[in-house]
mmCIF file of C-alpha atoms in Angstrom:
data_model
loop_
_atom_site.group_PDB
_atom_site.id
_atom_site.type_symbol
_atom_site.label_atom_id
_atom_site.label_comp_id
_atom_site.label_asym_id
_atom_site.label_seq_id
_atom_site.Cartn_x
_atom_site.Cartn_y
_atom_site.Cartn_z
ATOM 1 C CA UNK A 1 14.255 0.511 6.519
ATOM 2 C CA UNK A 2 16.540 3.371 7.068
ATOM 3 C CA UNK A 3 17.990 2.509 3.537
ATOM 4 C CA UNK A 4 14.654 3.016 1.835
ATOM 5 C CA UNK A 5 13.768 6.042 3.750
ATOM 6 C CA UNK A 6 16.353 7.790 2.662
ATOM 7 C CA UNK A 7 16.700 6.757 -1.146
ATOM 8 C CA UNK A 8 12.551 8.221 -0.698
ATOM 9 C CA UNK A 9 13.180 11.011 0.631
ATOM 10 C CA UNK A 10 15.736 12.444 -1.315
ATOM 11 C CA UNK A 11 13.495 12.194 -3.874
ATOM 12 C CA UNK A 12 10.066 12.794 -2.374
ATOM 13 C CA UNK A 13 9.660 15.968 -4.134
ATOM 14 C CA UNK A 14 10.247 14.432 -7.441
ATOM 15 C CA UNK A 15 8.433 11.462 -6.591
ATOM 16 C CA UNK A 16 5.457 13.918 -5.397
ATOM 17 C CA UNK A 17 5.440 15.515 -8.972
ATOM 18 C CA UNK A 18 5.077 12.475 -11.392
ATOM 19 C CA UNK A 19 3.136 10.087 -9.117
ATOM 20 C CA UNK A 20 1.441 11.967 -6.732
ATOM 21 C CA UNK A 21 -2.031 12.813 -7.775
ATOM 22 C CA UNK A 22 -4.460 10.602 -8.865
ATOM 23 C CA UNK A 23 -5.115 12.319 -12.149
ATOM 24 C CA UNK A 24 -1.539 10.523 -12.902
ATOM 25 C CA UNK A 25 -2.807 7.314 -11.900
ATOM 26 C CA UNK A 26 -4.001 4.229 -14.289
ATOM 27 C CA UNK A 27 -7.670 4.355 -14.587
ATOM 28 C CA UNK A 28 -7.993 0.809 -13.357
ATOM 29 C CA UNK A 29 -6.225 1.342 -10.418
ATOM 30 C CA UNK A 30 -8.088 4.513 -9.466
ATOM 31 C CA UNK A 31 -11.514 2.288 -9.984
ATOM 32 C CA UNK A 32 -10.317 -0.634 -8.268
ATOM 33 C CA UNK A 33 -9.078 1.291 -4.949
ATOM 34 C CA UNK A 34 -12.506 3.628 -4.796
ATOM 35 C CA UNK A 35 -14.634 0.628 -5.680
ATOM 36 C CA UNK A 36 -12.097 -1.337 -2.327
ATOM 37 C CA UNK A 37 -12.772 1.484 -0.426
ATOM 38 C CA UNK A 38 -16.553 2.041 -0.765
ATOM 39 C CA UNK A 39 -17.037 -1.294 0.390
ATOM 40 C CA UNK A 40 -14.867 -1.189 3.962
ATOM 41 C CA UNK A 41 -17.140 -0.774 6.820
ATOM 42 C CA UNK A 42 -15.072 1.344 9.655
ATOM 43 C CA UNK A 43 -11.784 3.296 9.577
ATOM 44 C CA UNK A 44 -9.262 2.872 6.809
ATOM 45 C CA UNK A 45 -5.327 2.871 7.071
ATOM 46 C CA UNK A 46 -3.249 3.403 4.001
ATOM 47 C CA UNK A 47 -0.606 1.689 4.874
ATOM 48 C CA UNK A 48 2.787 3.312 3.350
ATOM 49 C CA UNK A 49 0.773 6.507 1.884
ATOM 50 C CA UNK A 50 3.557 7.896 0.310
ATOM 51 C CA UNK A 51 2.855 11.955 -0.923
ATOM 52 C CA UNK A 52 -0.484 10.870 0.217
ATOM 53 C CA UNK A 53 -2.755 10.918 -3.712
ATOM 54 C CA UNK A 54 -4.900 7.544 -2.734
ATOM 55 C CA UNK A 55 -5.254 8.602 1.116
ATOM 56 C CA UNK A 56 -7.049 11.984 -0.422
ATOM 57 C CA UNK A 57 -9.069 9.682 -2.900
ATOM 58 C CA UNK A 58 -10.701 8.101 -0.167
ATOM 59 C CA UNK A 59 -11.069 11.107 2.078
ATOM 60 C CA UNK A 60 -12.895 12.504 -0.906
ATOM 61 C CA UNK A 61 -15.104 9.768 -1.359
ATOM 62 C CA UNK A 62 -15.995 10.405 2.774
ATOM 63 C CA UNK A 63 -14.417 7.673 4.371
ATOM 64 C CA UNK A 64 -12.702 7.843 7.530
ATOM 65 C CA UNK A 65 -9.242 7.171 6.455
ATOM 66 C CA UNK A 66 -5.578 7.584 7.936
ATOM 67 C CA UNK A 67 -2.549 7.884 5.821
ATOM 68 C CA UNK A 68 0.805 6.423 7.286
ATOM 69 C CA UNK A 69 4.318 7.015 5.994
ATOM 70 C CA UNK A 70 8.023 6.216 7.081
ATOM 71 C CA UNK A 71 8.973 9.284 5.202
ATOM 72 C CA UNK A 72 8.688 12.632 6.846
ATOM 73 C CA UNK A 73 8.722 14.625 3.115
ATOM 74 C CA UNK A 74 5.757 12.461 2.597
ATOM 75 C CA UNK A 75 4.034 13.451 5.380
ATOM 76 C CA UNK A 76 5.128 17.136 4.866
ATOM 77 C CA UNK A 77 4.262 16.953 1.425
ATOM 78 C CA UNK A 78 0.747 14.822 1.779
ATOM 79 C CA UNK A 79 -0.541 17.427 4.892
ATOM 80 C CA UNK A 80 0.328 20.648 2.362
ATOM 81 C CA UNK A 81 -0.860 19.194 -0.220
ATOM 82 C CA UNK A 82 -4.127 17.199 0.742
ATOM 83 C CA UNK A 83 -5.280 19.767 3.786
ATOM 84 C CA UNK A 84 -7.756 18.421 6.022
ATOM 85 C CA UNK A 85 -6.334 14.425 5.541
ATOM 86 C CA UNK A 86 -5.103 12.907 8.506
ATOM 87 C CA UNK A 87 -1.363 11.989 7.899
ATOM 88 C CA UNK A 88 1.110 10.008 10.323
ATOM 89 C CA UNK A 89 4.628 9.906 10.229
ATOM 90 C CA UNK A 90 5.120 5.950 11.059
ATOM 91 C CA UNK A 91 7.054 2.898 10.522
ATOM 92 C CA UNK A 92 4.507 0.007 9.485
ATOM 93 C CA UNK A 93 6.737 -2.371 11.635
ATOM 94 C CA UNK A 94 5.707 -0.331 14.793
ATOM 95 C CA UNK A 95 1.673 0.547 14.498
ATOM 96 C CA UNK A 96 0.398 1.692 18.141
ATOM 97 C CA UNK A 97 -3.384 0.915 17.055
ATOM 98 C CA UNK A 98 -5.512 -0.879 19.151
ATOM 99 C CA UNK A 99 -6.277 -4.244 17.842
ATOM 100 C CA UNK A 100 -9.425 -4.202 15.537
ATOM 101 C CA UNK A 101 -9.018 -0.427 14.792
ATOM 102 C CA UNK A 102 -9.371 -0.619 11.279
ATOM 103 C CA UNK A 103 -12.273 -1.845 8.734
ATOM 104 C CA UNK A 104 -9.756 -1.878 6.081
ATOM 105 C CA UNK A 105 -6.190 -1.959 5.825
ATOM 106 C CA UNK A 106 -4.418 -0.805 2.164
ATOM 107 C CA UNK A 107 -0.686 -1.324 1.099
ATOM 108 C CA UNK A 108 -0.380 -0.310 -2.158
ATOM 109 C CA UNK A 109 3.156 -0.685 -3.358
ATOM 110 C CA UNK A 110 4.122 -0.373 0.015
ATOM 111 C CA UNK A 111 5.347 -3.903 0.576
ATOM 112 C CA UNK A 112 7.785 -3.975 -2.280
ATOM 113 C CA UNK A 113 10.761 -3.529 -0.164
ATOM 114 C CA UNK A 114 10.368 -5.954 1.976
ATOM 115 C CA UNK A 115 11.811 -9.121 2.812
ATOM 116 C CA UNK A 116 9.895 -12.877 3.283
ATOM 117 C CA UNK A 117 9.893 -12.107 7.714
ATOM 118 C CA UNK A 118 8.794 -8.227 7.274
ATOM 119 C CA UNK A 119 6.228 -9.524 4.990
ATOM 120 C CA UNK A 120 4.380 -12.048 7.538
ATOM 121 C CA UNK A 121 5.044 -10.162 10.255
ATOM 122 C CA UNK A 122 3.420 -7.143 8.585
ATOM 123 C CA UNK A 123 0.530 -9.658 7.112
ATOM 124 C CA UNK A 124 0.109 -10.550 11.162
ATOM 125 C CA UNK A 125 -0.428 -6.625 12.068
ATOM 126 C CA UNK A 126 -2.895 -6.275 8.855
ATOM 127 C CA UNK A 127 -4.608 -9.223 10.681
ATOM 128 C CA UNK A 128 -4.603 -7.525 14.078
ATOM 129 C CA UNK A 129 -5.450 -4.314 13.039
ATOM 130 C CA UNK A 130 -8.885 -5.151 11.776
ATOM 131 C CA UNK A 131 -11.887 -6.053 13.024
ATOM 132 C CA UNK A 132 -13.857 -8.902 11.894
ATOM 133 C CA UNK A 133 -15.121 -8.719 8.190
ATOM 134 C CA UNK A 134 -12.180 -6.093 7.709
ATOM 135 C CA UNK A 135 -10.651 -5.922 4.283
ATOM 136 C CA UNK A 136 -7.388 -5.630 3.064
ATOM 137 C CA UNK A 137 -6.169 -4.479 -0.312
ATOM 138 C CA UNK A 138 -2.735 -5.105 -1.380
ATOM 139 C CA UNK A 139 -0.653 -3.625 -4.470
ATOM 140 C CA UNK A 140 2.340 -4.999 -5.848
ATOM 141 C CA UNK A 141 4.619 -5.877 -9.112
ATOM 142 C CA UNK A 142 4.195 -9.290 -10.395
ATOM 143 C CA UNK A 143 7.197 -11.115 -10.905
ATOM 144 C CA UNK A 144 9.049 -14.129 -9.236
ATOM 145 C CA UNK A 145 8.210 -14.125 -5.941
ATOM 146 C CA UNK A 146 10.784 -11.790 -4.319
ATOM 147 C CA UNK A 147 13.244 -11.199 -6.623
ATOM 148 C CA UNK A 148 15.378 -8.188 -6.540
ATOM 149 C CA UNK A 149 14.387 -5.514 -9.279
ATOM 150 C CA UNK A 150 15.987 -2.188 -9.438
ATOM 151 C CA UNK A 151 13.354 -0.238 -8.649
ATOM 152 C CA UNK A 152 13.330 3.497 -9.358
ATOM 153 C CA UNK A 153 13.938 4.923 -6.316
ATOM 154 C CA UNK A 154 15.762 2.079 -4.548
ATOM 155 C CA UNK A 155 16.143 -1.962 -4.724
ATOM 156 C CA UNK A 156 12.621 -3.658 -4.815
ATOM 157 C CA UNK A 157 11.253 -7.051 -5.294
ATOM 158 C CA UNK A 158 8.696 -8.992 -7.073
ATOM 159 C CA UNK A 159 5.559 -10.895 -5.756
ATOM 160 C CA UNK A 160 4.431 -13.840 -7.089
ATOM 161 C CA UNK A 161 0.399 -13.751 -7.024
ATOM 162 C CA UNK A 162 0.108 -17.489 -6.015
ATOM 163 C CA UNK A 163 2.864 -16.750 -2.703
ATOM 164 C CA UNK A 164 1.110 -13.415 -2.046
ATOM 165 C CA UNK A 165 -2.439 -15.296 -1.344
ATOM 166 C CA UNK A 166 -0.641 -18.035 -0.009
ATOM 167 C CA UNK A 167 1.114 -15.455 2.615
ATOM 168 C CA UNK A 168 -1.996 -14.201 3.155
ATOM 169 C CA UNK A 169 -3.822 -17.272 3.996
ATOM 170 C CA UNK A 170 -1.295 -18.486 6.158
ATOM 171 C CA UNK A 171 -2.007 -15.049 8.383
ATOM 172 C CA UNK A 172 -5.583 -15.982 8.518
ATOM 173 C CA UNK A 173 -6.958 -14.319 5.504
ATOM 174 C CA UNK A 174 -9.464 -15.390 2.790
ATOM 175 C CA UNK A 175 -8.824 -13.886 -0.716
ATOM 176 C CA UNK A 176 -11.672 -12.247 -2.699
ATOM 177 C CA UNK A 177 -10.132 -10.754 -5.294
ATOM 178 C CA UNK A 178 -7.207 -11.289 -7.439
ATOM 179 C CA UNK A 179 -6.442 -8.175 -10.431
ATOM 180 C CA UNK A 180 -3.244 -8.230 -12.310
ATOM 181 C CA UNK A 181 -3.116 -4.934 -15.396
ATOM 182 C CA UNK A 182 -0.139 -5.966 -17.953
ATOM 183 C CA UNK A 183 1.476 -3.535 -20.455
ATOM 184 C CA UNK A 184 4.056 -3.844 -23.463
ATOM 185 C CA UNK A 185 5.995 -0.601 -21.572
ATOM 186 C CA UNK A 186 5.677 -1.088 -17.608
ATOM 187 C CA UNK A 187 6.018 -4.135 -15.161
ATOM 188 C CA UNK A 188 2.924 -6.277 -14.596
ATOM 189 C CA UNK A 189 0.784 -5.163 -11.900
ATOM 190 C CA UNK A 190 -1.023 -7.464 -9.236
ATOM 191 C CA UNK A 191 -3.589 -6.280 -7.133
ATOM 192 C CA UNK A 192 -5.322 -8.971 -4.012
ATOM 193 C CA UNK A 193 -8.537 -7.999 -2.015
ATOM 194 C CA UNK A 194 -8.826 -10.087 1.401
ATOM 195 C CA UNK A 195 -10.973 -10.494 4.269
ATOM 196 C CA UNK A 196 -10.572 -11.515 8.063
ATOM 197 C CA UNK A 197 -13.051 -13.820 8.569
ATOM 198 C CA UNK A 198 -15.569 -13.064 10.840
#
């Protein structure tokens, strides 16, 4: 973790500039996390909020949302930039939230560094952290299931779609929604809506 916080934040700022607004984003994407996102019922937590773009989108849309980041030039960048958002600096592997805090729980992209342990053990806190009926919406590149891809900023890895829902499953979740968005120019993207049971 110490690795990837520092290849991101010695680039924040130029990470900020080409990927931090939504206006930059892929129309699908913007649809699919507003449409996620009108449906929660409770508090969200973007998980891994980066310069902070999809935390505002939701904010905007009047949801009670929390962006967290590992990076502190995220946060810096995400408070000056989205004013009034509430912004966290925070390691996802250490969350102080009550249990059942959250109605909804988003990771976009924010799981891509990650190894198979981090990844269930971070599935497990998603499952803790909401209440019953809460939703969680995870992003991701599609690829064999974590293999090593060199990523822009640092070393990422793929997620298979099948493992992913599998992963999920296994940490008590029931999927509702799988999206993956292809192009002839960028990786395949993979997109899974789940729900805690009630």
């Amino acid at each position: 973790m110490d690795r990837i916080q520092a290849a991101y934040g010695a680039r924040a700022s130029e990470y900020a500039s080409v990927l931090g607004r939504v206006d930059q984003m892929h129309p699908c994407d913007v649809a699919l996390i507003s449409s996620w996102g009108a449906g929660v019922c409770g508090p969200i937590l973007d998980a891994g909020c980066g310069p902070g773009h999809w935390t505002d989108l939701l904010h905007q849309a009047n949801r009670d949302v929390t962006g967290i980041d590992v990076v502190p030039e995220f946060i810096a960048s995400a408070r000056r930039e989205f004013p009034g958002v509430r912004y966290e600096l925070m390691d996802m592997a250490q969350m102080p939230f009550p249990d059942g805090s959250f109605g909804g729980v988003m990771a976009w992209y924010s799981m891509i560094h990650l190894d198979r342990e981090a990844a269930t053990n971070l599935v497990e806190s998603f499952y803790q952290l909401l209440g019953d009926g809460g939703s969680v919406l995870l992003g991701f590149f599609v690829g064999a299931h974590l293999e090593s891809f060199p990523h822009a900023i640092t070393d990422a890895n793929y997620w298979d779609v099948d493992k992913t829902c599998d992963l999920l499953c296994a940490g008590g979740f029931r999927i509702d929604e799988v999206h993956t968005r292809r192009s002839q120019s960028h990786r395949t993207h993979g997109a899974i809506v789940a729900t805690k049971p009630c």
